[in-house]
Short mmCIF file of C-alpha atoms in Angstrom, two decimals:
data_model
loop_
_atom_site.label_atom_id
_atom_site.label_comp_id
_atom_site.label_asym_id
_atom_site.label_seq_id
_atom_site.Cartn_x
_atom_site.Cartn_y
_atom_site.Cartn_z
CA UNK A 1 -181.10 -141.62 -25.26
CA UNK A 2 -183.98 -141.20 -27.67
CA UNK A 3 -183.23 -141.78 -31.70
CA UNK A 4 -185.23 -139.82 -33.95
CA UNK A 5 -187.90 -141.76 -36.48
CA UNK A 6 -185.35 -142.10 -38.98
CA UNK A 7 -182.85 -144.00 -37.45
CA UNK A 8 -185.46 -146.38 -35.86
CA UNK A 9 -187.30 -147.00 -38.84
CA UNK A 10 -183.37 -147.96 -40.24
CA UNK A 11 -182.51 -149.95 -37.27
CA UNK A 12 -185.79 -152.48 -37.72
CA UNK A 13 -185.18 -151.85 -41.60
CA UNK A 14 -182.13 -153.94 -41.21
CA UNK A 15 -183.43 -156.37 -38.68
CA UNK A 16 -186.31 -157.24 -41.08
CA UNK A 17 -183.29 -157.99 -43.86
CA UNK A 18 -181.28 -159.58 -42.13
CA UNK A 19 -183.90 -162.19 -41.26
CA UNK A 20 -184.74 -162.36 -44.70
CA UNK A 21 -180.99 -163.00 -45.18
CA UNK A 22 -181.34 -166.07 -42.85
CA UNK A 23 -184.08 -167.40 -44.27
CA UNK A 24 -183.40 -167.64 -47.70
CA UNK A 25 -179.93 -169.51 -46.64
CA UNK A 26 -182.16 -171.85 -44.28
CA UNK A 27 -185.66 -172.26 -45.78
CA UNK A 28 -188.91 -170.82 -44.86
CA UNK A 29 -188.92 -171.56 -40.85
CA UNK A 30 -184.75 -172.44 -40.16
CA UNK A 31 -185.76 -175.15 -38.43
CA UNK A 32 -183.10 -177.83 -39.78
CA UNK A 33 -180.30 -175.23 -40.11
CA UNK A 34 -177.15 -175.42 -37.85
CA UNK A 35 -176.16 -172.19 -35.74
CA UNK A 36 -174.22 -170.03 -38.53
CA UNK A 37 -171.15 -167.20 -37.13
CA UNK A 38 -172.77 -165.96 -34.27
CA UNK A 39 -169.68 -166.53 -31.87
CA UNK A 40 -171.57 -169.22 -29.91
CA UNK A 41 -168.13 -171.55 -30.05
CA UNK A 42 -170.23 -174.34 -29.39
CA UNK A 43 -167.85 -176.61 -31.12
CA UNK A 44 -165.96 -176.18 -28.23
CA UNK A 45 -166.21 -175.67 -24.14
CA UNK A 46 -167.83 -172.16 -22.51
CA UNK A 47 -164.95 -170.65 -21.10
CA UNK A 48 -163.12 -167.39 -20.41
CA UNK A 49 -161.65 -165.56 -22.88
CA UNK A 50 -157.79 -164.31 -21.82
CA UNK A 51 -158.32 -161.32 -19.88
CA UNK A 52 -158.31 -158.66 -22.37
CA UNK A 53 -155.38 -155.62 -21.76
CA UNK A 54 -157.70 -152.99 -23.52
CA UNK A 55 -160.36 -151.75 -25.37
CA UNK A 56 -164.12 -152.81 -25.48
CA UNK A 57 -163.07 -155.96 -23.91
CA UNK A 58 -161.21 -154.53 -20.86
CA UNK A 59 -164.26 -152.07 -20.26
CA UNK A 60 -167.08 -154.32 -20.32
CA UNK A 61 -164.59 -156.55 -17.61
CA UNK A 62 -164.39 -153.62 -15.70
CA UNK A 63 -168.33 -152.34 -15.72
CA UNK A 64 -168.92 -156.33 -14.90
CA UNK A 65 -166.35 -155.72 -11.65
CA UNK A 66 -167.62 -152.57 -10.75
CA UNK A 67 -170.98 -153.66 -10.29
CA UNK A 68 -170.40 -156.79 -8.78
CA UNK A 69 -168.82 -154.60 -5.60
CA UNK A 70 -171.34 -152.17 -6.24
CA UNK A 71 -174.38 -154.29 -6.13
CA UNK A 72 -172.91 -157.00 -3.31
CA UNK A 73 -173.43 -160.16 -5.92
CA UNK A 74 -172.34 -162.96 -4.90
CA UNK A 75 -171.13 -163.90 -8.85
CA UNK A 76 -171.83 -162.32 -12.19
CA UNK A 77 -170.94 -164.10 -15.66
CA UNK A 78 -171.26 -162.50 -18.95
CA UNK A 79 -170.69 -162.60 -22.50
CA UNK A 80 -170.81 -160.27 -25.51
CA UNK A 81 -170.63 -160.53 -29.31
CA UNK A 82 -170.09 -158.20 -32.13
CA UNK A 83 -171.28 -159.17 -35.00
CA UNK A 84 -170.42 -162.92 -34.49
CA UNK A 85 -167.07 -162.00 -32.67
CA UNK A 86 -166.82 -162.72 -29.30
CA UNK A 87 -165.34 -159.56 -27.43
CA UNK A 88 -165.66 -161.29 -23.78
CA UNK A 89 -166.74 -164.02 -21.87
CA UNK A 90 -166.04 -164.27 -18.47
CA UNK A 91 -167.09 -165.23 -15.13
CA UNK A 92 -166.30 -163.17 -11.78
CA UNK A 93 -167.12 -164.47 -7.84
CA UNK A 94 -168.06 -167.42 -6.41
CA UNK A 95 -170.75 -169.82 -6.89
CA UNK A 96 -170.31 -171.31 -3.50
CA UNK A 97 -168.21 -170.38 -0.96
CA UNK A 98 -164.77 -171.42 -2.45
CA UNK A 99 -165.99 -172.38 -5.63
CA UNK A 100 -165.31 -170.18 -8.19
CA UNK A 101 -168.26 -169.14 -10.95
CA UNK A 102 -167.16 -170.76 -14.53
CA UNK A 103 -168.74 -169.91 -17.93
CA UNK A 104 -169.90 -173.40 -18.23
CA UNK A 105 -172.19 -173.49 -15.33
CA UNK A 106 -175.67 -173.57 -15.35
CA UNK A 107 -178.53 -171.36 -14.37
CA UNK A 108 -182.32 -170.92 -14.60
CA UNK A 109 -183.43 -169.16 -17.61
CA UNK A 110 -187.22 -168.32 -16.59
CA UNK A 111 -188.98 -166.11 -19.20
CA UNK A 112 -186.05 -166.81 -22.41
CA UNK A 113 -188.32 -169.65 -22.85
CA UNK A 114 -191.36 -167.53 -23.39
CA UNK A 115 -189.57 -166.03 -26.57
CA UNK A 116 -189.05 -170.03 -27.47
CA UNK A 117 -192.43 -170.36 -27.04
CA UNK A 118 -193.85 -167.44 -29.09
CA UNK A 119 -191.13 -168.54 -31.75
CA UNK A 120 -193.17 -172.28 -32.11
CA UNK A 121 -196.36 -170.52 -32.07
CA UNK A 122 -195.75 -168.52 -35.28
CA UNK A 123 -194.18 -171.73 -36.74
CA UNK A 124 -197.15 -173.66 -36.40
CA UNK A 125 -198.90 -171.12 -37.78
CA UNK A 126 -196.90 -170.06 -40.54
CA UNK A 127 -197.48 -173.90 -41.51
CA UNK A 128 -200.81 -173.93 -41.22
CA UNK A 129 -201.53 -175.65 -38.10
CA UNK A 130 -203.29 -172.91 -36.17
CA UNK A 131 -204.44 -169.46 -36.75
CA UNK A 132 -203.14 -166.33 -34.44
CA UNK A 133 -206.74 -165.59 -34.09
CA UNK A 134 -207.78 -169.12 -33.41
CA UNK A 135 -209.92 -169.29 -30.24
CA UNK A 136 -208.41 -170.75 -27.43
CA UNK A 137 -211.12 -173.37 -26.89
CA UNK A 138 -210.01 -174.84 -30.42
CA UNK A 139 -207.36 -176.25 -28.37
CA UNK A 140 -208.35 -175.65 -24.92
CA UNK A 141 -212.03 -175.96 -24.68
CA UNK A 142 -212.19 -176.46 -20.90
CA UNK A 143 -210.23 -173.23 -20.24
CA UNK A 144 -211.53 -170.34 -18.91
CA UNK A 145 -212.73 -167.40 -21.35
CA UNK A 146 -211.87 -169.94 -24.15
CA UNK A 147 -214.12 -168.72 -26.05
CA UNK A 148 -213.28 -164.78 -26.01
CA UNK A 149 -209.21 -165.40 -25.64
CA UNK A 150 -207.03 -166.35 -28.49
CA UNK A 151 -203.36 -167.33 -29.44
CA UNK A 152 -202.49 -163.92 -30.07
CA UNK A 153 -203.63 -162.37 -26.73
CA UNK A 154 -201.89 -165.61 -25.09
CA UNK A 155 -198.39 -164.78 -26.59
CA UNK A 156 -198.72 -161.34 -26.76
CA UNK A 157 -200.13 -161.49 -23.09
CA UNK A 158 -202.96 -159.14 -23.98
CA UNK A 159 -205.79 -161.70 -22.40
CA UNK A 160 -207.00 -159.63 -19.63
CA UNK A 161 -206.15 -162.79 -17.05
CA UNK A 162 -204.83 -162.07 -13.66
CA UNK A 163 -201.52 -162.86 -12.82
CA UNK A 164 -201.50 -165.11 -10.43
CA UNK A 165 -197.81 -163.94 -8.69
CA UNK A 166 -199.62 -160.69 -7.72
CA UNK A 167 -202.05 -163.30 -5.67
CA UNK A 168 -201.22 -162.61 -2.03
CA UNK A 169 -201.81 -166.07 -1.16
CA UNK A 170 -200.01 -167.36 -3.55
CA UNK A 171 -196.99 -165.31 -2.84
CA UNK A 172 -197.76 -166.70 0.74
CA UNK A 173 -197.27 -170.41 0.05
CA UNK A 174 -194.36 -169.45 -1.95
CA UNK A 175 -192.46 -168.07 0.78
CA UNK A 176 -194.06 -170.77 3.34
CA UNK A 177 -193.18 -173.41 0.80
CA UNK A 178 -190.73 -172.56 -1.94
CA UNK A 179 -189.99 -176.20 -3.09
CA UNK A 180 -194.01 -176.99 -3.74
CA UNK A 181 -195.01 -178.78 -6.98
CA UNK A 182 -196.94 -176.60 -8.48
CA UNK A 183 -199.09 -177.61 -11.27
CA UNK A 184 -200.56 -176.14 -14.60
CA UNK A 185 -204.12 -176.38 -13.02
CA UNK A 186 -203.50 -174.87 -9.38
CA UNK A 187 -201.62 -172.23 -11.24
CA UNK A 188 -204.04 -171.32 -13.94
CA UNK A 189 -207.00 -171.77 -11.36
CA UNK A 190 -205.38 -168.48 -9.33
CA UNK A 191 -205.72 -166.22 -12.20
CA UNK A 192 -209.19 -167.46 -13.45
CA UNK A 193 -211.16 -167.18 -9.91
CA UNK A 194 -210.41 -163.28 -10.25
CA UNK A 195 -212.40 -161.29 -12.67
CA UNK A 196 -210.70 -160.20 -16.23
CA UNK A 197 -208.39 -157.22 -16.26
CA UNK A 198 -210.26 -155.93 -19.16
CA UNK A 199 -211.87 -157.35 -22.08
CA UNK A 200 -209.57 -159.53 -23.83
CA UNK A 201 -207.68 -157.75 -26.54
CA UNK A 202 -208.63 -154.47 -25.55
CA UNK A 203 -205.12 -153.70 -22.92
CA UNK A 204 -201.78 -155.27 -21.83
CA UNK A 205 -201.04 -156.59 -18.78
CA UNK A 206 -198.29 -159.31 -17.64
CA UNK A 207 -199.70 -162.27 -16.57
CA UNK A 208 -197.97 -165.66 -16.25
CA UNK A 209 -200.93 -167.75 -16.94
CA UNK A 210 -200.86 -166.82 -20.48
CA UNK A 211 -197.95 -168.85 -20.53
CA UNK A 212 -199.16 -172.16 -18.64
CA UNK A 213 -201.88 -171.69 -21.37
CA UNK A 214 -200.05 -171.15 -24.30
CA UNK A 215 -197.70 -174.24 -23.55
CA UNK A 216 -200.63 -176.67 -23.29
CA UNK A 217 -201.97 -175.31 -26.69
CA UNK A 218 -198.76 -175.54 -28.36
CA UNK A 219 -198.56 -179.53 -27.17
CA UNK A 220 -202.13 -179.50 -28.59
CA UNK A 221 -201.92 -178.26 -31.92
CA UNK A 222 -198.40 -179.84 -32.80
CA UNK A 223 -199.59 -183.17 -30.94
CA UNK A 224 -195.99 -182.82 -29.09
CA UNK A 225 -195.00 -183.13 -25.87
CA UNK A 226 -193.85 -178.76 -24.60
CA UNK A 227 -190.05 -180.16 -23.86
CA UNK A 228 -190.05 -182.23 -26.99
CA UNK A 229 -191.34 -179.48 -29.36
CA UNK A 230 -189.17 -176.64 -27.92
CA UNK A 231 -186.12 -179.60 -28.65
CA UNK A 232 -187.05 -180.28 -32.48
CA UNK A 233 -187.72 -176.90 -32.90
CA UNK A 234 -185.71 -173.77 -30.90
CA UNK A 235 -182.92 -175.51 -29.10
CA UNK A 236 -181.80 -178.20 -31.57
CA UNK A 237 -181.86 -176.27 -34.51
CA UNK A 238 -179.69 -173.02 -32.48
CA UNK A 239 -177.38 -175.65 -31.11
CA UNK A 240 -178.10 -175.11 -27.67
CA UNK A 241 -176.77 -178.04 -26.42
CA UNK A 242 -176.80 -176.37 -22.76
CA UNK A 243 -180.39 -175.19 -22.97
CA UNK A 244 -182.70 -178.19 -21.41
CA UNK A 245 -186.36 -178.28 -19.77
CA UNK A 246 -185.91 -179.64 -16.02
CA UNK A 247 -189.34 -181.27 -14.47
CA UNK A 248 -188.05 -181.44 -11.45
CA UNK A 249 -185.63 -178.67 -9.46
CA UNK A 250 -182.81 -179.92 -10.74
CA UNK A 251 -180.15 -178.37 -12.21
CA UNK A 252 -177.29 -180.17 -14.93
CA UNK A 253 -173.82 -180.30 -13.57
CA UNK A 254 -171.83 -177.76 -13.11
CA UNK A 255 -174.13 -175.21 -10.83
CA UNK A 256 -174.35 -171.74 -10.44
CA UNK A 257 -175.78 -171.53 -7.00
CA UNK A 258 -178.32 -168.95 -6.12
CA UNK A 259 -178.80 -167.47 -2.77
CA UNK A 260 -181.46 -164.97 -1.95
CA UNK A 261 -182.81 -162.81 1.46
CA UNK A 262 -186.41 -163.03 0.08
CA UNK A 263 -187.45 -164.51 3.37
CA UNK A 264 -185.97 -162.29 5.58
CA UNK A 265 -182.81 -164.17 5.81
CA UNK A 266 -180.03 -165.23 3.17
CA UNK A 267 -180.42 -168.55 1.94
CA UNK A 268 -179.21 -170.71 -0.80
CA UNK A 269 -182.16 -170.94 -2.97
CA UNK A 270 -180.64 -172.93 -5.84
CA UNK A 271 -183.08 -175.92 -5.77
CA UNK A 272 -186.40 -174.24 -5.21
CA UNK A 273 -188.78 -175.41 -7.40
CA UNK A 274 -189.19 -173.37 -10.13
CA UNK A 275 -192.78 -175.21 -11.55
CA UNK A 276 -194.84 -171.93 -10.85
CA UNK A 277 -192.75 -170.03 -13.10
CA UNK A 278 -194.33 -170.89 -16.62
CA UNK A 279 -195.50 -174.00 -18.30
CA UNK A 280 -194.30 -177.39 -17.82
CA UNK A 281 -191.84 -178.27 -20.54
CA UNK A 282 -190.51 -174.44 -20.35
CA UNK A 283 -188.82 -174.56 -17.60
CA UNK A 284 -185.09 -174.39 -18.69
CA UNK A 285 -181.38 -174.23 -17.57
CA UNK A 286 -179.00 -172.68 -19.73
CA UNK A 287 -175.02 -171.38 -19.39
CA UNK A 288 -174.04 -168.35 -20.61
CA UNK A 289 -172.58 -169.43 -24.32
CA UNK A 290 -176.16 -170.30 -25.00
CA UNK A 291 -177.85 -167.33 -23.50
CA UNK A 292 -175.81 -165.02 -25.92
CA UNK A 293 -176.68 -167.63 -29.15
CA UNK A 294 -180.35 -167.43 -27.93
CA UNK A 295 -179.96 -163.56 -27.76
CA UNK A 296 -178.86 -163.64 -31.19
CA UNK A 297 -181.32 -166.04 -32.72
CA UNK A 298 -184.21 -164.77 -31.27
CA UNK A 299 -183.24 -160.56 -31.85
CA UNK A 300 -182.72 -161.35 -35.53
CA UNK A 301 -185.65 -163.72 -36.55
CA UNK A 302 -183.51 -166.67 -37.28
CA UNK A 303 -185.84 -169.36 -36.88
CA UNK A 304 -188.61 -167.39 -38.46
CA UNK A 305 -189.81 -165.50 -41.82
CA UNK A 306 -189.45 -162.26 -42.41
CA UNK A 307 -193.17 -161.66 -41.87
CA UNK A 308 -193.54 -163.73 -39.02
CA UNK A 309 -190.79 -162.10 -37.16
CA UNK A 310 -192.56 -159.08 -38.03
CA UNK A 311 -195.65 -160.24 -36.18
CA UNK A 312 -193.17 -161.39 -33.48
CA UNK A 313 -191.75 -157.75 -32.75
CA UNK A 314 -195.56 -156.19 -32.74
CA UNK A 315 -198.49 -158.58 -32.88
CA UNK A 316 -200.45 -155.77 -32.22
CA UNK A 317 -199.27 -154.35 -28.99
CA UNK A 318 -198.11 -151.20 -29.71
CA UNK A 319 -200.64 -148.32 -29.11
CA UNK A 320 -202.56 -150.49 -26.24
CA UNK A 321 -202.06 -150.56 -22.47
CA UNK A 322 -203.04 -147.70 -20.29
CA UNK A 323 -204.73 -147.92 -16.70
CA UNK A 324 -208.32 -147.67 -16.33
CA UNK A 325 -211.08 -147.46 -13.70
CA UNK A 326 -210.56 -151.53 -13.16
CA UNK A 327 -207.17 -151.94 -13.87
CA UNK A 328 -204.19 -149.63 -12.36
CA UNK A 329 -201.14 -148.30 -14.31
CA UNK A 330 -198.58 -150.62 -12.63
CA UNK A 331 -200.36 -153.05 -14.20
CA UNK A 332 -202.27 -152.12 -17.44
CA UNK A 333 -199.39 -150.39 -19.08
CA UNK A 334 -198.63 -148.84 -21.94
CA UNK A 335 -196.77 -150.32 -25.19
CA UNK A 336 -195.39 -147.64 -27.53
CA UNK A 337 -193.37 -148.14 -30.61
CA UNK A 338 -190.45 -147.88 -28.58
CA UNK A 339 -191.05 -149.81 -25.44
CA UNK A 340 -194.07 -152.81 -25.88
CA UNK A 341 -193.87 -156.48 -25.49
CA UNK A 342 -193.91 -158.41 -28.63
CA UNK A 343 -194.75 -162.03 -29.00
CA UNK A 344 -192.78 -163.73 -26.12
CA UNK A 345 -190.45 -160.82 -26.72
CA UNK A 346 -189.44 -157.58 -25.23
CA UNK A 347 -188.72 -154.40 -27.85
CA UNK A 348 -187.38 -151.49 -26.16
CA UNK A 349 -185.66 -148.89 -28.07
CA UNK A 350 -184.54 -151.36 -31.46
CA UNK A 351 -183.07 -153.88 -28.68
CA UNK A 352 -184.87 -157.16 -28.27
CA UNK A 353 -184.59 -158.60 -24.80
CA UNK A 354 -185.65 -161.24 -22.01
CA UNK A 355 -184.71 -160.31 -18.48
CA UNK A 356 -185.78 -163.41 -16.09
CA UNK A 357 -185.69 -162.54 -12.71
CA UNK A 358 -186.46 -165.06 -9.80
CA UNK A 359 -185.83 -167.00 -6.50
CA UNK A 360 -181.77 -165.58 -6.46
CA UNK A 361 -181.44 -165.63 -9.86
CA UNK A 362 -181.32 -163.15 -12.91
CA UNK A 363 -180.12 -162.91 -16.02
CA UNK A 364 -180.48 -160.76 -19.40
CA UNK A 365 -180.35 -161.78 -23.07
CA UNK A 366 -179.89 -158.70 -25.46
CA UNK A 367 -179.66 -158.26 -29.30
CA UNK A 368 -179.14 -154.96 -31.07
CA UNK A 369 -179.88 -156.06 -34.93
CA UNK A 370 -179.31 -153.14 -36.61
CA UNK A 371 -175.39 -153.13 -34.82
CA UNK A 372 -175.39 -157.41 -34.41
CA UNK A 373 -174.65 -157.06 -30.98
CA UNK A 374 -175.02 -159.58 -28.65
CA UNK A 375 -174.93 -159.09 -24.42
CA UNK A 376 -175.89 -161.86 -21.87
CA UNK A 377 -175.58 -161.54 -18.36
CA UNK A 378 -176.34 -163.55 -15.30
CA UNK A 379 -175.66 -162.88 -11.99
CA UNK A 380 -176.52 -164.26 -8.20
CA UNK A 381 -177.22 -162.37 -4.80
CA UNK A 382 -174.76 -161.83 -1.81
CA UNK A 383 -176.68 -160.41 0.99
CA UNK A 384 -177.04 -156.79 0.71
CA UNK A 385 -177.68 -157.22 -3.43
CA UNK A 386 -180.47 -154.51 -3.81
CA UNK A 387 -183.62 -155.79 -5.19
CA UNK A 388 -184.23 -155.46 -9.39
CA UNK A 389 -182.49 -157.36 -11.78
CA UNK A 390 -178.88 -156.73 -11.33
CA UNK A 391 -178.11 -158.58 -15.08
CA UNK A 392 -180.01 -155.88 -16.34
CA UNK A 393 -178.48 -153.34 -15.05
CA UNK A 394 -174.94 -154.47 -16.12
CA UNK A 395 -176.42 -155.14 -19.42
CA UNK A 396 -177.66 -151.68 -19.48
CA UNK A 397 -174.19 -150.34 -18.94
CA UNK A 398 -172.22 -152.69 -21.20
CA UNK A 399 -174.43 -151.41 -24.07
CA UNK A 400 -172.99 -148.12 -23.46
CA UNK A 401 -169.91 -149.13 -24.82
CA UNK A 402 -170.47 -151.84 -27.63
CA UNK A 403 -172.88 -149.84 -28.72
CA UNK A 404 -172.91 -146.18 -27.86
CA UNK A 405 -175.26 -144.83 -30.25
CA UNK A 406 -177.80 -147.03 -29.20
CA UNK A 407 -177.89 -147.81 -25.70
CA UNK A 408 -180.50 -149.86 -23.86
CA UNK A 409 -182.34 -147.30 -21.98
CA UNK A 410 -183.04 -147.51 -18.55
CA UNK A 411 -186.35 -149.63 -17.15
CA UNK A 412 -189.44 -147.23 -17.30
#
């Protein structure tokens, strides 16, 4: 469902206010403040909520059951907030055989820490540190394109680099090898053998190495180690006590298990390592209580200033992206007011989202500002799951009902 202008236009009216709320409660960037009624209930364990007899509750609990039959998952675990009230967290299936999924257990988080990492940027630049526009050679001077690529195109992922999970070799080892170190370098070193998409600035395209890049800038200019920065300045601050950088596989105690049939068979794929996913330092674990806190913080611009979250939600984006004669429309695509990616964000239709997807695992953080609604989903494969990202998909549906007027629409 399509809104007109109006209610748009009043949806990111109030998003912009309430993070001006926030930040003249917590000071210009938030970063000392402690999470504040968002229904995290941090101060105590992530678990169930009684299983509700009616209303939103006892809908959202049946949309989650429905799809887990209807999509074969193995588990799916969710939790929703209104306006800081929690109307359900729960956790359905089995994380192993004969091990029920809890609330409390953990599960890769893949691209939420791209919004972390956008979130630092403007930080560091809102105190001076860096400009948006600063050349990536400031920072970087051995990179590739240095010179032509900035900050902004980095977090906005507007470079022009190839992505190097489109590589068919690198897919190849992948598959052949899915618990490889991968590092920074090798990764980085895919996507810069292979001409630009475009001149830099000039499109949109997805492109992972942005990411690798823009971590090792960010541990430049704030003369901080990726994991410790991200620490002092997303995770501490929100609270997330269950939010952590892993550089190895592992996962913290308790584990959601992941299983996948991306190789032709189904296999637990729990432990594969997860380094060629973004930069080192970024690569985080999370349970569900978190994921919905996250949603929240990020979707209202907690952590940030009212013009910096502005940047955040379009630094630019909207209006570029299209194919050309070098660059085809599944990949150069476009970013209109209501659908474009923001700085290490997602805005479609007044939501703001992350939806990581990978190696058995997805999940989906979503936060409707102008309603304060909260959804986070994560779910794992059984062997028939069809391919996508199931947490989306539930997510997609639960907004239906917490939020009726404004659904999240479904993936273009």
């Amino acid at each position: 469902m399509r809104r007109t202008r109006l209610t748009t236009l009043l949806c990111v009216t109030m998003l912009i206010a309430a993070s001006a709320q926030v930040t003249a409660t917590a000071g210009p960037l938030a970063t000392g403040s402690a999470p504040s009624g968002d229904g995290s209930g941090r101060d105590r364990p992530c678990v169930s909520s009684p299983r509700p007899d009616g209303g939103q509750a006892r809908e959202v609990l049946r949309i989650a059951e429905q799809a887990k039959e209807e999509l074969g998952l193995a588990s799916v675990v969710l939790r929703v907030t209104v306006d800081g009230r929690e109307v359900i967290t729960d956790a359905l299936g089995e994380s192993m055989t004969g091990v029920p999924a809890e609330p409390a257990m953990h599960f890769r988080a893949g691209s939420v820490a791209i919004a972390f990492m956008g979130t630092v940027l403007l930080q560091l630049v809102e105190e001076g540190k860096a400009g948006l526009d600063d050349p990536v050679s400031r920072w970087l001077p051995d990179a590739p394109y240095a010179e032509q690529i900035t900050l902004r195109m980095l977090g906005s992922s507007t470079s022009g680099l190839a992505d190097y999970v489109t590589d068919p070799a690198f897919l190849a080892e992948l598959e052949a090898a899915p618990f490889r170190q991968w590092t920074p370098e090798e990764l980085v070193g895919i996507s810069t053998s292979k001409p630009l998409w475009y001149d830099p600035g000039t499109n949109w395209s997805y492109s992972h190495a942005n990411f690798v890049l823009l971590g090792a800038a960010l541990e430049k200019i704030a003369g901080t180690r990726l994991d410790h920065l991200l620490q002092q300045r997303v995770m501490g601050p929100l609270g997330l006590h269950e939010t952590r950088n892993n550089f190895t596989p592992d996962i913290p105690a308790p584990v959601l298990h992941a299983f996948t049939s991306e190789r032709g068979k189904y296999e637990e794929s729990t432990f594969w390592n997860p380094s060629w996913t973004t930069a080192p330092g970024a690569v985080i674990t999370t349970d569900i209580c978190d994921l919905a806190r996250s949603a929240v913080a990020i979707g209202s611009g907690e952590l940030l200033s009212p013009a910096a979250f502005r940047v955040q939600l379009d630094p630019g984006t909207v209006g570029l992206g299209g194919p050309t004669a070098t660059c085809p429309e599944t990949v150069c695509r476009a970013n209109t007011e209501a659908t474009h990616f923001g700085l290490g964000v997602i805005v479609v239709d007044d939501w703001i989202i992350q939806n990581p997807s990978f190696s058995g695992y997805a999940a989906m953080q979503a936060y409707l500002p102008c309603e304060r609604v909260a959804i986070a989903v994560t779910t794992t494969k059984g062997p028939d799951t069809p391919d996508g990202n199931t947490s989306e998909t539930i997510a997609r549906r639960i907004s239906a009902v917490v939020a009726p007027g404004h659904p999240l629409p479904p993936p273009q």
